[in-house]
């Protein structure tokens, strides 16, 4: 299954998903399309005007552009997702969108999508990390391939 | 007073923005009593958990809980006024999601607003008036099919329009530039009657809208005199066959513009006016005249041009025309100038008006300018949405009037 991870650039989460035979939906792939696109004037870039326009279907124009840009970038990932894993309040080194408002809204969008979703707190100790990995593993096993 | 319309204020930040006193004062003058749905503090966490969005700001979480309280007992209010501070990132998200939640779970009319410290009284007043209309004339506005033979007259700032409808079909139209309000109305009524092959006594009910509605309404003894926001919404949604679900209506008129967001053809937010005539149909008229083409040709010309090849230094109608004249002097083609003019209007509407509402698909463009193809193309490029231009876009207000007033047909 296509499993969206959040934070969407967490290498650890992506690795866990791939190891269990699923496809991780990650932000790096979306940004990579822009970096490699020969039609973009000045790559590498993270965001295009189209991403900002896309987010207008979900957010008001009065929303700050950085929030709209992040949400716009995530919409294709959300459209593809068949399941999701959200790690709440992660350390920035684990994966990061750098915007609390965008984080909250994207997590809300994931939960509202109605797909199988695992929400786990970020582990700050080794024992908690083991529990988190076990929970993620159990969740991934429960998903049909 | 007991007969006032009860409107639930669901908001965050109004007390600390210093606008609450103004809200109360304008509501009172509009015949509205603002009420605050009761919530126990210990219920807030449960409400937020059920809603699915935990805001960082407790004020926004209280908003969510108040919305849930209304959903559980809608009888406490006749309508909802939903507002947060302008440009609050989290507030804007919560306001938008709470609006959807309330519209999905209740039949109550919802109108939204973004507050700034110096609120414009006109903007508040028209929202309260619309809420009052939506409550007191709800059964009229729920009408989705026209019955009998009815007439809608729209007395606009630039043009006066009239439509005659018979059993859900448009059978006659009239359109003239507005000069004397009553004479213009008489002319369009005659034109529509002639096209329909009818006499005035055949008409079973008449609605009047637009700037001159009260004057014309008194003169012809109209059955319904209605402000243009609700009428244009109904007309646009009817013509575009989008009477259920969400939509945005863009009405770029001759002198002013309206952008309205709809839920089931009922407006819940809108922005009116415009900073300058440079964002109106008048600017396109002046451009067409300068190019020596008829306004009806401008749109097709614009489609053949490249708008970005001309630098517009200002959105002001005077300086904007100067930019276009300079471009012509420097050898730019008529096509490029027409495209730049359309783009300029679309950009200004986007940047200065659409900032205040949340756009919802589909976007329905009405008003006389909807016939200018280049303007539609410019909006589609800027917004990234497909835009629907329904048949008879210039008659949306008149059609809305004819549709609603058919409730008066015996």
PDB file of C-alpha atoms in Angstrom, chain A residues 49-50 52-65 67-68 71 88-89 99-109 111-112, chain B residues 51-54 56 84-90 92-93 95-97 100 114 308 350 354-359 361 380-385:
ATOM      1  CA  UNK A  49       3.247  29.015  -8.406  1.00  0.00           C
ATOM      2  CA  UNK A  50       1.094  25.981  -9.197  1.00  0.00           C
ATOM      3  CA  UNK A  52       0.344  27.878  -4.200  1.00  0.00           C
ATOM      4  CA  UNK A  53      -2.698  27.897  -6.504  1.00  0.00           C
ATOM      5  CA  UNK A  54      -3.486  24.270  -5.674  1.00  0.00           C
ATOM      6  CA  UNK A  55      -3.715  25.054  -1.977  1.00  0.00           C
ATOM      7  CA  UNK A  56      -6.383  27.696  -2.649  1.00  0.00           C
ATOM      8  CA  UNK A  57      -8.831  24.817  -2.953  1.00  0.00           C
ATOM      9  CA  UNK A  58      -8.339  24.160   0.748  1.00  0.00           C
ATOM     10  CA  UNK A  59      -7.147  27.388   2.335  1.00  0.00           C
ATOM     11  CA  UNK A  60      -8.258  30.984   2.260  1.00  0.00           C
ATOM     12  CA  UNK A  61      -6.146  33.500   0.371  1.00  0.00           C
ATOM     13  CA  UNK A  62      -5.616  35.318   3.664  1.00  0.00           C
ATOM     14  CA  UNK A  63      -3.553  32.339   4.860  1.00  0.00           C
ATOM     15  CA  UNK A  64       0.178  33.167   4.914  1.00  0.00           C
ATOM     16  CA  UNK A  65       1.935  32.086   1.725  1.00  0.00           C
ATOM     17  CA  UNK A  67       1.402  27.758   4.956  1.00  0.00           C
ATOM     18  CA  UNK A  68      -0.266  27.666   1.541  1.00  0.00           C
ATOM     19  CA  UNK A  71      -0.064  22.532   2.034  1.00  0.00           C
ATOM     20  CA  UNK A  88       3.293  13.799  16.738  1.00  0.00           C
ATOM     21  CA  UNK A  89       5.542  16.618  17.980  1.00  0.00           C
ATOM     22  CA  UNK A  99       5.651  25.447  10.325  1.00  0.00           C
ATOM     23  CA  UNK A 100       3.343  24.588  13.182  1.00  0.00           C
ATOM     24  CA  UNK A 101       0.210  25.895  11.454  1.00  0.00           C
ATOM     25  CA  UNK A 102       0.901  23.886   8.293  1.00  0.00           C
ATOM     26  CA  UNK A 103       1.665  20.808  10.424  1.00  0.00           C
ATOM     27  CA  UNK A 104      -1.615  21.032  12.297  1.00  0.00           C
ATOM     28  CA  UNK A 105      -3.650  21.519   9.141  1.00  0.00           C
ATOM     29  CA  UNK A 106      -1.974  18.740   7.167  1.00  0.00           C
ATOM     30  CA  UNK A 107      -2.431  16.336  10.084  1.00  0.00           C
ATOM     31  CA  UNK A 108      -6.093  17.358  10.199  1.00  0.00           C
ATOM     32  CA  UNK A 109      -6.386  16.715   6.441  1.00  0.00           C
ATOM     33  CA  UNK A 111      -7.230  12.372   9.711  1.00  0.00           C
ATOM     34  CA  UNK A 112     -10.224  13.726   7.753  1.00  0.00           C
TER      35      UNK A 112
ATOM     36  CA  UNK B  51     -14.093  17.916  15.709  1.00  0.00           C
ATOM     37  CA  UNK B  52     -10.612  16.606  14.938  1.00  0.00           C
ATOM     38  CA  UNK B  53      -8.596  19.830  14.971  1.00  0.00           C
ATOM     39  CA  UNK B  54      -6.743  20.877  18.115  1.00  0.00           C
ATOM     40  CA  UNK B  56      -2.864  25.968  19.674  1.00  0.00           C
ATOM     41  CA  UNK B  84     -11.665  35.574  13.372  1.00  0.00           C
ATOM     42  CA  UNK B  85      -8.888  38.138  13.102  1.00  0.00           C
ATOM     43  CA  UNK B  86      -7.758  38.986   9.577  1.00  0.00           C
ATOM     44  CA  UNK B  87      -4.498  37.215   8.626  1.00  0.00           C
ATOM     45  CA  UNK B  88      -4.494  34.865  11.645  1.00  0.00           C
ATOM     46  CA  UNK B  89      -3.138  31.720  10.028  1.00  0.00           C
ATOM     47  CA  UNK B  90      -4.620  29.310  12.535  1.00  0.00           C
ATOM     48  CA  UNK B  92      -8.428  31.301   9.149  1.00  0.00           C
ATOM     49  CA  UNK B  93      -8.106  27.511   9.053  1.00  0.00           C
ATOM     50  CA  UNK B  95     -12.974  29.491  10.695  1.00  0.00           C
ATOM     51  CA  UNK B  96     -13.079  27.731   7.342  1.00  0.00           C
ATOM     52  CA  UNK B  97     -13.385  24.242   8.809  1.00  0.00           C
ATOM     53  CA  UNK B 100     -18.003  23.659   6.619  1.00  0.00           C
ATOM     54  CA  UNK B 114     -12.349  38.689   9.136  1.00  0.00           C
ATOM     55  CA  UNK B 308       2.954  39.592 -20.020  1.00  0.00           C
ATOM     56  CA  UNK B 350      -7.573  38.723  -7.178  1.00  0.00           C
ATOM     57  CA  UNK B 354     -10.453  37.814  -3.352  1.00  0.00           C
ATOM     58  CA  UNK B 355      -8.061  38.154  -0.412  1.00  0.00           C
ATOM     59  CA  UNK B 356     -11.096  38.407   1.826  1.00  0.00           C
ATOM     60  CA  UNK B 357     -12.913  35.207   0.911  1.00  0.00           C
ATOM     61  CA  UNK B 358     -12.043  31.541   0.614  1.00  0.00           C
ATOM     62  CA  UNK B 359     -12.415  30.449  -2.980  1.00  0.00           C
ATOM     63  CA  UNK B 361     -14.985  25.455  -6.798  1.00  0.00           C
ATOM     64  CA  UNK B 380      -8.296  30.979 -15.035  1.00  0.00           C
ATOM     65  CA  UNK B 381      -4.574  31.582 -15.433  1.00  0.00           C
ATOM     66  CA  UNK B 382      -4.241  33.575 -12.208  1.00  0.00           C
ATOM     67  CA  UNK B 383      -6.460  31.404 -10.017  1.00  0.00           C
ATOM     68  CA  UNK B 384      -5.633  28.002 -11.479  1.00  0.00           C
ATOM     69  CA  UNK B 385      -9.346  27.072 -11.507  1.00  0.00           C
TER      70      UNK B 385
END
